[in-house]
Amino acid sequence: MKNGPYERLRDLPGVGASLEGDLRLLGYHRPSDLVGADSERDYDRWRKLTGVNERCMLYVLRCVVYAVETPRAKRKPELLNWWAWKDSELEASKRQAGFPQLTIHGTPKRSTTMPNRCAQKVS
């Protein structure tokens, strides 16, 4: 049920039992609760609550917020995959749209290696 409608958290793209538990830990119990959510803030909260530093959680948060906030008819199927929300993918999209490259202390940001758990594409 990747393209909705989203009635349960597990209906959201990329969300299984484990991620459903993580979303509940953050206070989200229904997909509609995620409308207006701040993915970066929620990722920081999740890291503090769990003690885990796994960047793919941020990518999933970005993906599910996109899914619930974008009308079904306007959703792009390729953006309903968490890996489309990796930092490197977002930067590439911004460059194609004419935005400047993200830099840190004057040096272009380098992409990082994904943890093993995140390296696999999930359906």
Coordinates of C-alpha atoms in Angstrom, one line a residue, residues 70-77:
T70 CA 1.6 15.1 -0.5
P71 CA -1.8 14.5 -2.1
R72 CA -2.0 11.0 -3.6
A73 CA -2.4 12.3 -7.2
K74 CA 0.7 14.4 -6.9
R75 CA 3.0 11.8 -5.2
K76 CA 6.0 10.8 -7.3
P77 CA 6.5 7.0 -7.0

